[in-house]
């Protein structure tokens, strides 16, 4: 943690690590490391910190700016000198990467939208500006190799992912969210406590609906766990595991890539379900389920050991749930009523039934409160 912080600030002192948070991290010391976080696949650095008394995470796929840039952003000439593309060529490289790997097309000044920093200073000499552009390209390239950074930066205005405060070198800073209060086995809850879960369930459904409709293509959450959701200080539910978030065309291309298969699950991308053509024994077609189905199965219903007295781990799995809500949850979790684990997409009508059933529970609580 301290080592990563020192490396970033050493790079910043040499003008190599750039970004809108470098002064905060290295000179103002308003970003203070607190503790490390272990086991983040694909991230070299993840640690908790405070930023002006706000709890945040500092993340980096890598802090070494030449790891991803060598051979991509620059190459070494015959005389040992580093060669770089010009700004237009680099912009084309960035656009191609985003299009091919994330199915993103960004209009306008793509470099500034990804990394809002100056690439040329009037007070600099030509040589200084060449160095500034070269280092800026290494910073940008390192950051856009991280899907989480790209999605949190580009879709910041939608407020569905943790807020991004800025970056320095290959590191960036995002808000820390409060974990969801999930049930556990043998956990009994009052009706009032159940209604609080219902309110949380409605907030999750709002997020699911936004991910389906706010973007050019539906956004798929391919690794759904309760710990991958969090609550902001304003009570808004956001999705944390942005490394496993993809636009639908990317999921379709992945689950239907023609690889050999014997069963449908061979074609899955984690929770994003694929289909095996059992005749050709190849993964084919589009993703067959959606976020609503996965959320119903893994968050709302959760795990059960098969004994009612033990309860379950689902947010909405409770004796307080009405029969209509229980039916809607079952239909949403397993739309085709499959016995072999096959899961299809949950329909819009199921979403409406769920939403109205949850609203009804809140109405009952409001009526009880008014009679007290």
mmCIF file of C-alpha atoms in Angstrom:
data_model
loop_
_atom_site.group_PDB
_atom_site.id
_atom_site.type_symbol
_atom_site.label_atom_id
_atom_site.label_comp_id
_atom_site.label_asym_id
_atom_site.label_seq_id
_atom_site.Cartn_x
_atom_site.Cartn_y
_atom_site.Cartn_z
ATOM 1 C CA UNK A 1 0.000 0.000 0.000
ATOM 2 C CA UNK A 2 2.635 2.544 1.074
ATOM 3 C CA UNK A 3 4.989 1.142 -1.565
ATOM 4 C CA UNK A 4 2.433 1.712 -4.338
ATOM 5 C CA UNK A 5 1.751 5.217 -3.051
ATOM 6 C CA UNK A 6 5.494 5.970 -3.008
ATOM 7 C CA UNK A 7 5.973 4.641 -6.562
ATOM 8 C CA UNK A 8 3.126 6.797 -7.899
ATOM 9 C CA UNK A 9 4.437 9.915 -6.159
ATOM 10 C CA UNK A 10 7.999 9.249 -7.303
ATOM 11 C CA UNK A 11 6.674 9.022 -10.874
ATOM 12 C CA UNK A 12 4.715 12.248 -10.332
ATOM 13 C CA UNK A 13 7.822 14.053 -9.095
ATOM 14 C CA UNK A 14 9.535 13.135 -12.388
ATOM 15 C CA UNK A 15 6.553 14.296 -14.457
ATOM 16 C CA UNK A 16 5.750 10.739 -15.549
ATOM 17 C CA UNK A 17 2.594 10.086 -13.517
ATOM 18 C CA UNK A 18 0.072 12.773 -14.425
ATOM 19 C CA UNK A 19 -3.548 13.437 -13.557
ATOM 20 C CA UNK A 20 -6.017 15.538 -11.631
ATOM 21 C CA UNK A 21 -5.272 13.756 -8.311
ATOM 22 C CA UNK A 22 -1.468 13.866 -8.280
ATOM 23 C CA UNK A 23 -1.253 17.036 -6.201
ATOM 24 C CA UNK A 24 -3.859 15.657 -3.785
ATOM 25 C CA UNK A 25 -2.009 12.338 -3.423
ATOM 26 C CA UNK A 26 1.571 13.542 -3.339
ATOM 27 C CA UNK A 27 1.803 17.211 -2.328
ATOM 28 C CA UNK A 28 -1.356 18.106 -0.459
ATOM 29 C CA UNK A 29 -1.416 14.664 1.193
ATOM 30 C CA UNK A 30 -5.204 14.815 1.312
ATOM 31 C CA UNK A 31 -5.331 11.173 0.164
ATOM 32 C CA UNK A 32 -4.239 9.089 3.144
ATOM 33 C CA UNK A 33 -3.890 5.281 2.852
ATOM 34 C CA UNK A 34 -5.768 3.301 5.518
ATOM 35 C CA UNK A 35 -5.529 -0.417 4.755
ATOM 36 C CA UNK A 36 -4.947 -2.885 1.936
ATOM 37 C CA UNK A 37 -7.642 -4.940 0.218
ATOM 38 C CA UNK A 38 -6.617 -8.443 -0.845
ATOM 39 C CA UNK A 39 -7.820 -10.679 -3.649
ATOM 40 C CA UNK A 40 -8.869 -8.248 -6.378
ATOM 41 C CA UNK A 41 -8.365 -10.148 -9.618
ATOM 42 C CA UNK A 42 -6.841 -8.039 -12.369
ATOM 43 C CA UNK A 43 -5.791 -5.250 -9.984
ATOM 44 C CA UNK A 44 -2.217 -4.854 -8.822
ATOM 45 C CA UNK A 45 -3.219 -2.244 -6.252
ATOM 46 C CA UNK A 46 -6.402 -1.803 -4.188
ATOM 47 C CA UNK A 47 -6.366 -0.026 -0.832
ATOM 48 C CA UNK A 48 -8.761 1.902 1.332
ATOM 49 C CA UNK A 49 -7.952 5.552 1.955
ATOM 50 C CA UNK A 50 -9.473 8.826 3.041
ATOM 51 C CA UNK A 51 -9.738 11.767 0.671
ATOM 52 C CA UNK A 52 -10.517 14.970 2.578
ATOM 53 C CA UNK A 53 -12.284 12.832 5.204
ATOM 54 C CA UNK A 54 -14.285 10.929 2.538
ATOM 55 C CA UNK A 55 -13.816 7.143 2.556
ATOM 56 C CA UNK A 56 -12.471 6.000 -0.832
ATOM 57 C CA UNK A 57 -10.652 3.204 -2.620
ATOM 58 C CA UNK A 58 -7.430 3.736 -4.562
ATOM 59 C CA UNK A 59 -7.160 1.223 -7.410
ATOM 60 C CA UNK A 60 -4.656 0.428 -10.153
ATOM 61 C CA UNK A 61 -4.399 -2.357 -12.671
ATOM 62 C CA UNK A 62 -0.693 -1.541 -12.588
ATOM 63 C CA UNK A 63 1.328 1.417 -11.306
ATOM 64 C CA UNK A 64 4.101 0.799 -13.825
ATOM 65 C CA UNK A 65 3.247 3.020 -16.778
ATOM 66 C CA UNK A 66 5.451 1.226 -19.305
ATOM 67 C CA UNK A 67 3.986 -2.265 -18.710
ATOM 68 C CA UNK A 68 1.072 -1.776 -21.118
ATOM 69 C CA UNK A 69 2.599 1.049 -23.151
ATOM 70 C CA UNK A 70 5.769 -0.650 -24.367
ATOM 71 C CA UNK A 71 5.083 -1.912 -27.876
ATOM 72 C CA UNK A 72 1.689 -0.208 -28.002
ATOM 73 C CA UNK A 73 2.102 3.487 -27.224
ATOM 74 C CA UNK A 74 5.805 3.597 -28.000
ATOM 75 C CA UNK A 75 8.402 1.419 -29.648
ATOM 76 C CA UNK A 76 12.181 1.520 -29.596
ATOM 77 C CA UNK A 77 13.934 2.629 -32.754
ATOM 78 C CA UNK A 78 17.173 1.258 -34.189
ATOM 79 C CA UNK A 79 19.208 3.837 -32.289
ATOM 80 C CA UNK A 80 17.532 2.966 -28.990
ATOM 81 C CA UNK A 81 15.288 6.044 -28.979
ATOM 82 C CA UNK A 82 11.591 5.763 -28.129
ATOM 83 C CA UNK A 83 9.146 6.505 -30.942
ATOM 84 C CA UNK A 84 5.592 7.708 -30.221
ATOM 85 C CA UNK A 85 2.496 8.200 -32.395
ATOM 86 C CA UNK A 86 1.168 11.713 -32.854
ATOM 87 C CA UNK A 87 -2.016 12.821 -31.087
ATOM 88 C CA UNK A 88 -4.314 11.909 -33.999
ATOM 89 C CA UNK A 89 -2.797 8.445 -34.371
ATOM 90 C CA UNK A 90 -3.067 7.844 -30.636
ATOM 91 C CA UNK A 91 -6.703 8.964 -30.609
ATOM 92 C CA UNK A 92 -7.405 6.420 -33.341
ATOM 93 C CA UNK A 93 -5.671 3.714 -31.278
ATOM 94 C CA UNK A 94 -7.829 4.553 -28.246
ATOM 95 C CA UNK A 95 -11.034 4.577 -30.290
ATOM 96 C CA UNK A 96 -10.164 1.194 -31.825
ATOM 97 C CA UNK A 97 -9.428 -0.344 -28.431
ATOM 98 C CA UNK A 98 -12.708 0.910 -26.933
ATOM 99 C CA UNK A 99 -14.719 -0.219 -29.934
ATOM 100 C CA UNK A 100 -13.231 -3.698 -30.200
ATOM 101 C CA UNK A 101 -13.008 -4.537 -26.485
ATOM 102 C CA UNK A 102 -15.917 -2.631 -24.920
ATOM 103 C CA UNK A 103 -18.167 -1.803 -27.883
ATOM 104 C CA UNK A 104 -17.868 1.860 -26.933
ATOM 105 C CA UNK A 105 -17.962 4.736 -29.363
ATOM 106 C CA UNK A 106 -17.247 8.127 -27.814
ATOM 107 C CA UNK A 107 -18.119 11.311 -29.679
ATOM 108 C CA UNK A 108 -16.113 14.523 -29.419
ATOM 109 C CA UNK A 109 -12.761 14.847 -27.675
ATOM 110 C CA UNK A 110 -12.304 11.215 -26.639
ATOM 111 C CA UNK A 111 -8.977 11.762 -24.862
ATOM 112 C CA UNK A 112 -10.331 14.562 -22.680
ATOM 113 C CA UNK A 113 -13.497 12.611 -21.837
ATOM 114 C CA UNK A 114 -11.365 9.681 -20.694
ATOM 115 C CA UNK A 115 -8.696 11.759 -19.002
ATOM 116 C CA UNK A 116 -9.593 15.443 -18.439
ATOM 117 C CA UNK A 117 -6.102 16.901 -18.386
ATOM 118 C CA UNK A 118 -4.100 19.286 -20.571
ATOM 119 C CA UNK A 119 -1.935 17.736 -23.301
ATOM 120 C CA UNK A 120 -0.216 20.956 -24.381
ATOM 121 C CA UNK A 121 0.861 24.033 -22.399
ATOM 122 C CA UNK A 122 1.581 27.411 -23.978
ATOM 123 C CA UNK A 123 4.292 28.104 -21.388
ATOM 124 C CA UNK A 124 6.176 24.925 -22.385
ATOM 125 C CA UNK A 125 8.847 24.666 -25.054
ATOM 126 C CA UNK A 126 8.261 22.344 -28.018
ATOM 127 C CA UNK A 127 10.477 19.709 -26.406
ATOM 128 C CA UNK A 128 8.598 19.976 -23.084
ATOM 129 C CA UNK A 129 5.246 19.599 -24.835
ATOM 130 C CA UNK A 130 6.506 16.534 -26.711
ATOM 131 C CA UNK A 131 7.478 14.975 -23.371
ATOM 132 C CA UNK A 132 4.119 15.985 -21.851
ATOM 133 C CA UNK A 133 2.199 14.353 -24.700
ATOM 134 C CA UNK A 134 4.325 11.190 -24.550
ATOM 135 C CA UNK A 135 3.815 10.796 -20.801
ATOM 136 C CA UNK A 136 0.110 11.644 -21.123
ATOM 137 C CA UNK A 137 -0.342 8.890 -23.702
ATOM 138 C CA UNK A 138 1.262 6.349 -21.341
ATOM 139 C CA UNK A 139 -1.030 7.448 -18.511
ATOM 140 C CA UNK A 140 -4.153 7.286 -20.679
ATOM 141 C CA UNK A 141 -3.263 3.907 -22.193
ATOM 142 C CA UNK A 142 -2.545 2.354 -18.789
ATOM 143 C CA UNK A 143 -5.912 3.572 -17.448
ATOM 144 C CA UNK A 144 -8.044 2.492 -20.418
ATOM 145 C CA UNK A 145 -6.717 -1.071 -20.124
ATOM 146 C CA UNK A 146 -8.844 -1.109 -16.944
ATOM 147 C CA UNK A 147 -12.525 -1.602 -17.818
ATOM 148 C CA UNK A 148 -13.590 -0.302 -14.416
ATOM 149 C CA UNK A 149 -11.840 3.017 -14.986
ATOM 150 C CA UNK A 150 -13.386 3.447 -18.435
ATOM 151 C CA UNK A 151 -16.946 2.713 -17.322
ATOM 152 C CA UNK A 152 -16.762 4.847 -14.170
ATOM 153 C CA UNK A 153 -15.284 7.754 -16.150
ATOM 154 C CA UNK A 154 -17.447 7.614 -19.282
ATOM 155 C CA UNK A 155 -20.739 6.857 -17.500
ATOM 156 C CA UNK A 156 -20.106 9.052 -14.461
ATOM 157 C CA UNK A 157 -23.227 11.155 -15.047
ATOM 158 C CA UNK A 158 -25.525 8.117 -14.777
ATOM 159 C CA UNK A 159 -24.553 7.530 -11.119
ATOM 160 C CA UNK A 160 -24.831 3.726 -11.357
ATOM 161 C CA UNK A 161 -21.183 2.968 -10.529
ATOM 162 C CA UNK A 162 -18.995 4.333 -7.707
ATOM 163 C CA UNK A 163 -18.122 7.992 -8.160
ATOM 164 C CA UNK A 164 -14.714 8.576 -9.713
ATOM 165 C CA UNK A 165 -12.782 11.435 -8.084
ATOM 166 C CA UNK A 166 -9.780 11.396 -10.410
ATOM 167 C CA UNK A 167 -6.472 9.703 -11.213
ATOM 168 C CA UNK A 168 -2.721 9.947 -10.914
ATOM 169 C CA UNK A 169 -0.603 7.797 -13.188
ATOM 170 C CA UNK A 170 -2.142 4.323 -13.380
ATOM 171 C CA UNK A 171 -4.077 4.790 -10.123
ATOM 172 C CA UNK A 172 -7.567 6.213 -9.704
ATOM 173 C CA UNK A 173 -9.791 7.025 -6.735
ATOM 174 C CA UNK A 174 -13.433 5.989 -6.330
ATOM 175 C CA UNK A 175 -15.953 6.391 -3.527
ATOM 176 C CA UNK A 176 -16.351 3.665 -0.920
ATOM 177 C CA UNK A 177 -19.960 2.499 -0.607
ATOM 178 C CA UNK A 178 -21.733 0.951 2.357
ATOM 179 C CA UNK A 179 -22.406 -2.797 1.997
ATOM 180 C CA UNK A 180 -25.980 -4.060 1.760
ATOM 181 C CA UNK A 181 -27.478 -5.407 4.981
ATOM 182 C CA UNK A 182 -28.165 -8.976 3.838
ATOM 183 C CA UNK A 183 -29.910 -11.741 5.830
ATOM 184 C CA UNK A 184 -28.213 -14.871 7.113
ATOM 185 C CA UNK A 185 -29.349 -18.319 8.256
ATOM 186 C CA UNK A 186 -31.555 -18.336 11.384
ATOM 187 C CA UNK A 187 -31.997 -14.579 11.018
ATOM 188 C CA UNK A 188 -35.493 -13.505 12.084
ATOM 189 C CA UNK A 189 -36.767 -10.097 11.070
ATOM 190 C CA UNK A 190 -39.789 -8.031 12.120
ATOM 191 C CA UNK A 191 -42.282 -6.789 9.548
ATOM 192 C CA UNK A 192 -40.804 -3.292 9.869
ATOM 193 C CA UNK A 193 -37.320 -4.724 9.286
ATOM 194 C CA UNK A 194 -38.679 -6.642 6.300
ATOM 195 C CA UNK A 195 -40.084 -3.409 4.845
ATOM 196 C CA UNK A 196 -36.618 -1.848 5.044
ATOM 197 C CA UNK A 197 -35.375 -4.759 2.926
ATOM 198 C CA UNK A 198 -38.253 -4.159 0.526
ATOM 199 C CA UNK A 199 -37.157 -0.528 0.110
ATOM 200 C CA UNK A 200 -33.660 -1.772 -0.672
ATOM 201 C CA UNK A 201 -35.124 -4.276 -3.145
ATOM 202 C CA UNK A 202 -36.940 -1.447 -4.939
ATOM 203 C CA UNK A 203 -33.692 0.549 -5.140
ATOM 204 C CA UNK A 204 -31.960 -2.484 -6.680
ATOM 205 C CA UNK A 205 -34.806 -2.864 -9.199
ATOM 206 C CA UNK A 206 -34.404 0.825 -10.106
ATOM 207 C CA UNK A 207 -30.721 0.176 -10.819
ATOM 208 C CA UNK A 208 -31.563 -2.922 -12.905
ATOM 209 C CA UNK A 209 -34.052 -0.914 -14.967
ATOM 210 C CA UNK A 210 -31.530 1.889 -15.540
ATOM 211 C CA UNK A 211 -28.846 -0.539 -16.703
ATOM 212 C CA UNK A 212 -31.347 -1.987 -19.171
ATOM 213 C CA UNK A 213 -32.522 1.289 -20.683
ATOM 214 C CA UNK A 214 -30.179 4.234 -20.059
ATOM 215 C CA UNK A 215 -27.350 3.197 -22.390
ATOM 216 C CA UNK A 216 -27.061 2.550 -26.129
ATOM 217 C CA UNK A 217 -27.163 -1.175 -25.298
ATOM 218 C CA UNK A 218 -28.233 -3.026 -22.144
ATOM 219 C CA UNK A 219 -25.430 -3.261 -19.587
ATOM 220 C CA UNK A 220 -24.937 -6.803 -18.262
ATOM 221 C CA UNK A 221 -23.684 -7.558 -14.762
ATOM 222 C CA UNK A 222 -21.833 -10.845 -15.203
ATOM 223 C CA UNK A 223 -20.696 -11.411 -11.620
ATOM 224 C CA UNK A 224 -23.627 -10.758 -9.296
ATOM 225 C CA UNK A 225 -23.046 -11.060 -5.545
ATOM 226 C CA UNK A 226 -24.501 -9.085 -2.664
ATOM 227 C CA UNK A 227 -21.058 -7.663 -1.880
ATOM 228 C CA UNK A 228 -20.886 -6.261 -5.407
ATOM 229 C CA UNK A 229 -23.687 -3.813 -4.602
ATOM 230 C CA UNK A 230 -23.313 -0.833 -2.299
ATOM 231 C CA UNK A 231 -25.207 2.145 -0.920
ATOM 232 C CA UNK A 232 -24.072 5.736 -1.326
ATOM 233 C CA UNK A 233 -24.519 8.329 1.420
ATOM 234 C CA UNK A 234 -27.654 9.408 -0.448
ATOM 235 C CA UNK A 235 -29.157 5.917 -0.260
ATOM 236 C CA UNK A 236 -28.598 5.118 -3.930
ATOM 237 C CA UNK A 237 -27.701 1.531 -4.854
ATOM 238 C CA UNK A 238 -24.684 1.243 -7.165
ATOM 239 C CA UNK A 239 -22.803 -1.707 -8.665
ATOM 240 C CA UNK A 240 -19.204 -2.125 -7.529
ATOM 241 C CA UNK A 241 -17.669 -4.935 -9.594
ATOM 242 C CA UNK A 242 -17.284 -2.852 -12.726
ATOM 243 C CA UNK A 243 -14.513 -5.175 -14.011
ATOM 244 C CA UNK A 244 -17.266 -7.653 -14.926
ATOM 245 C CA UNK A 245 -19.716 -5.214 -16.501
ATOM 246 C CA UNK A 246 -20.193 -5.404 -20.271
ATOM 247 C CA UNK A 247 -22.430 -3.955 -22.937
ATOM 248 C CA UNK A 248 -24.692 -6.580 -24.505
ATOM 249 C CA UNK A 249 -22.838 -6.874 -27.862
ATOM 250 C CA UNK A 250 -19.634 -7.853 -26.010
ATOM 251 C CA UNK A 251 -21.487 -10.464 -23.926
ATOM 252 C CA UNK A 252 -23.196 -11.826 -27.063
ATOM 253 C CA UNK A 253 -19.849 -12.120 -28.835
ATOM 254 C CA UNK A 254 -18.289 -13.891 -25.826
ATOM 255 C CA UNK A 255 -21.022 -16.451 -25.060
ATOM 256 C CA UNK A 256 -21.633 -17.180 -28.742
ATOM 257 C CA UNK A 257 -18.021 -17.378 -29.864
ATOM 258 C CA UNK A 258 -18.288 -20.839 -31.465
ATOM 259 C CA UNK A 259 -16.148 -22.678 -28.925
ATOM 260 C CA UNK A 260 -16.781 -26.381 -28.329
ATOM 261 C CA UNK A 261 -19.411 -27.260 -25.738
ATOM 262 C CA UNK A 262 -21.362 -30.215 -24.379
ATOM 263 C CA UNK A 263 -23.877 -28.346 -22.228
ATOM 264 C CA UNK A 264 -25.261 -24.795 -22.008
ATOM 265 C CA UNK A 265 -23.192 -23.873 -18.958
ATOM 266 C CA UNK A 266 -19.994 -24.406 -20.986
ATOM 267 C CA UNK A 267 -20.883 -21.190 -22.811
ATOM 268 C CA UNK A 268 -21.555 -19.013 -19.746
ATOM 269 C CA UNK A 269 -19.615 -15.842 -18.922
ATOM 270 C CA UNK A 270 -19.987 -16.170 -15.151
ATOM 271 C CA UNK A 271 -23.633 -15.176 -14.486
ATOM 272 C CA UNK A 272 -24.272 -14.172 -18.099
ATOM 273 C CA UNK A 273 -25.724 -17.363 -19.551
ATOM 274 C CA UNK A 274 -24.927 -18.720 -22.998
ATOM 275 C CA UNK A 275 -26.424 -21.432 -25.197
ATOM 276 C CA UNK A 276 -24.800 -24.566 -26.539
ATOM 277 C CA UNK A 277 -26.045 -25.748 -29.925
ATOM 278 C CA UNK A 278 -26.331 -29.401 -28.969
ATOM 279 C CA UNK A 279 -26.289 -30.487 -32.628
ATOM 280 C CA UNK A 280 -23.078 -28.748 -33.667
ATOM 281 C CA UNK A 281 -21.754 -28.729 -30.063
ATOM 282 C CA UNK A 282 -20.695 -25.112 -30.460
ATOM 283 C CA UNK A 283 -21.538 -22.060 -28.340
ATOM 284 C CA UNK A 284 -23.931 -20.004 -30.447
ATOM 285 C CA UNK A 285 -26.365 -17.113 -30.308
ATOM 286 C CA UNK A 286 -26.834 -14.318 -27.776
ATOM 287 C CA UNK A 287 -26.847 -14.140 -24.002
ATOM 288 C CA UNK A 288 -30.077 -15.842 -22.921
ATOM 289 C CA UNK A 289 -30.725 -14.301 -19.497
ATOM 290 C CA UNK A 290 -30.680 -10.770 -18.104
ATOM 291 C CA UNK A 291 -29.789 -8.821 -14.971
ATOM 292 C CA UNK A 292 -33.297 -9.119 -13.543
ATOM 293 C CA UNK A 293 -33.158 -12.931 -13.613
ATOM 294 C CA UNK A 294 -29.739 -13.056 -11.944
ATOM 295 C CA UNK A 295 -30.648 -10.497 -9.272
ATOM 296 C CA UNK A 296 -33.839 -12.388 -8.428
ATOM 297 C CA UNK A 297 -31.968 -15.677 -8.139
ATOM 298 C CA UNK A 298 -28.817 -14.593 -6.336
ATOM 299 C CA UNK A 299 -29.834 -11.460 -4.391
ATOM 300 C CA UNK A 300 -33.588 -11.571 -3.759
ATOM 301 C CA UNK A 301 -33.990 -15.334 -3.188
ATOM 302 C CA UNK A 302 -30.406 -16.310 -2.336
ATOM 303 C CA UNK A 303 -29.340 -19.668 -0.959
ATOM 304 C CA UNK A 304 -31.490 -21.969 1.130
ATOM 305 C CA UNK A 305 -30.582 -25.221 2.851
ATOM 306 C CA UNK A 306 -34.057 -26.573 2.193
ATOM 307 C CA UNK A 307 -35.353 -26.160 5.746
ATOM 308 C CA UNK A 308 -37.775 -23.292 6.285
ATOM 309 C CA UNK A 309 -36.816 -22.831 9.952
ATOM 310 C CA UNK A 310 -33.241 -21.995 8.885
ATOM 311 C CA UNK A 311 -34.409 -19.116 6.722
ATOM 312 C CA UNK A 312 -32.246 -18.137 3.779
ATOM 313 C CA UNK A 313 -29.724 -15.593 2.563
ATOM 314 C CA UNK A 314 -32.011 -13.819 0.089
ATOM 315 C CA UNK A 315 -32.881 -10.175 0.647
ATOM 316 C CA UNK A 316 -36.590 -10.844 0.017
ATOM 317 C CA UNK A 317 -36.806 -14.472 1.152
ATOM 318 C CA UNK A 318 -39.028 -14.039 4.206
ATOM 319 C CA UNK A 319 -42.205 -15.336 5.841
ATOM 320 C CA UNK A 320 -43.471 -11.744 5.523
ATOM 321 C CA UNK A 321 -43.460 -11.963 1.710
ATOM 322 C CA UNK A 322 -46.953 -12.151 0.220
ATOM 323 C CA UNK A 323 -47.920 -15.127 -1.928
ATOM 324 C CA UNK A 324 -47.966 -12.929 -5.043
ATOM 325 C CA UNK A 325 -44.453 -11.685 -4.250
ATOM 326 C CA UNK A 326 -43.163 -15.220 -3.668
ATOM 327 C CA UNK A 327 -44.632 -16.339 -6.994
ATOM 328 C CA UNK A 328 -43.157 -13.327 -8.795
ATOM 329 C CA UNK A 329 -39.719 -14.032 -7.282
ATOM 330 C CA UNK A 330 -39.820 -17.694 -8.341
ATOM 331 C CA UNK A 331 -40.933 -16.780 -11.855
ATOM 332 C CA UNK A 332 -38.233 -14.127 -12.083
ATOM 333 C CA UNK A 333 -35.475 -16.395 -10.754
ATOM 334 C CA UNK A 334 -36.351 -19.340 -13.016
ATOM 335 C CA UNK A 335 -38.521 -18.040 -15.900
ATOM 336 C CA UNK A 336 -38.731 -21.386 -17.741
ATOM 337 C CA UNK A 337 -39.215 -23.414 -14.541
ATOM 338 C CA UNK A 338 -36.153 -25.412 -15.564
ATOM 339 C CA UNK A 339 -34.915 -28.338 -13.489
ATOM 340 C CA UNK A 340 -31.460 -28.518 -15.114
ATOM 341 C CA UNK A 341 -30.119 -25.082 -14.185
ATOM 342 C CA UNK A 342 -30.985 -23.436 -17.517
ATOM 343 C CA UNK A 343 -31.952 -19.796 -17.015
ATOM 344 C CA UNK A 344 -33.707 -17.505 -19.496
ATOM 345 C CA UNK A 345 -34.409 -13.784 -19.341
ATOM 346 C CA UNK A 346 -37.045 -12.509 -16.927
ATOM 347 C CA UNK A 347 -39.757 -10.586 -18.782
ATOM 348 C CA UNK A 348 -40.798 -6.954 -18.305
ATOM 349 C CA UNK A 349 -44.172 -8.133 -16.986
ATOM 350 C CA UNK A 350 -42.327 -9.964 -14.181
ATOM 351 C CA UNK A 351 -40.498 -6.752 -13.322
ATOM 352 C CA UNK A 352 -43.835 -4.924 -13.034
ATOM 353 C CA UNK A 353 -45.334 -7.663 -10.816
ATOM 354 C CA UNK A 354 -42.308 -7.572 -8.544
ATOM 355 C CA UNK A 355 -42.314 -3.812 -8.307
ATOM 356 C CA UNK A 356 -46.025 -3.568 -7.511
ATOM 357 C CA UNK A 357 -45.797 -6.381 -4.914
ATOM 358 C CA UNK A 358 -42.951 -4.574 -3.144
ATOM 359 C CA UNK A 359 -44.816 -1.260 -3.271
ATOM 360 C CA UNK A 360 -47.794 -3.018 -1.700
ATOM 361 C CA UNK A 361 -45.679 -4.123 1.273
ATOM 362 C CA UNK A 362 -44.591 -0.528 1.863
ATOM 363 C CA UNK A 363 -48.213 0.652 1.650
ATOM 364 C CA UNK A 364 -49.210 -1.848 4.350
ATOM 365 C CA UNK A 365 -46.428 -0.557 6.606
ATOM 366 C CA UNK A 366 -47.529 3.037 6.002
ATOM 367 C CA UNK A 367 -51.095 2.127 6.926
ATOM 368 C CA UNK A 368 -49.917 0.444 10.145
ATOM 369 C CA UNK A 369 -47.864 3.496 11.044
ATOM 370 C CA UNK A 370 -50.839 5.797 10.486
ATOM 371 C CA UNK A 371 -52.934 3.722 12.890
ATOM 372 C CA UNK A 372 -50.405 3.805 15.708
#
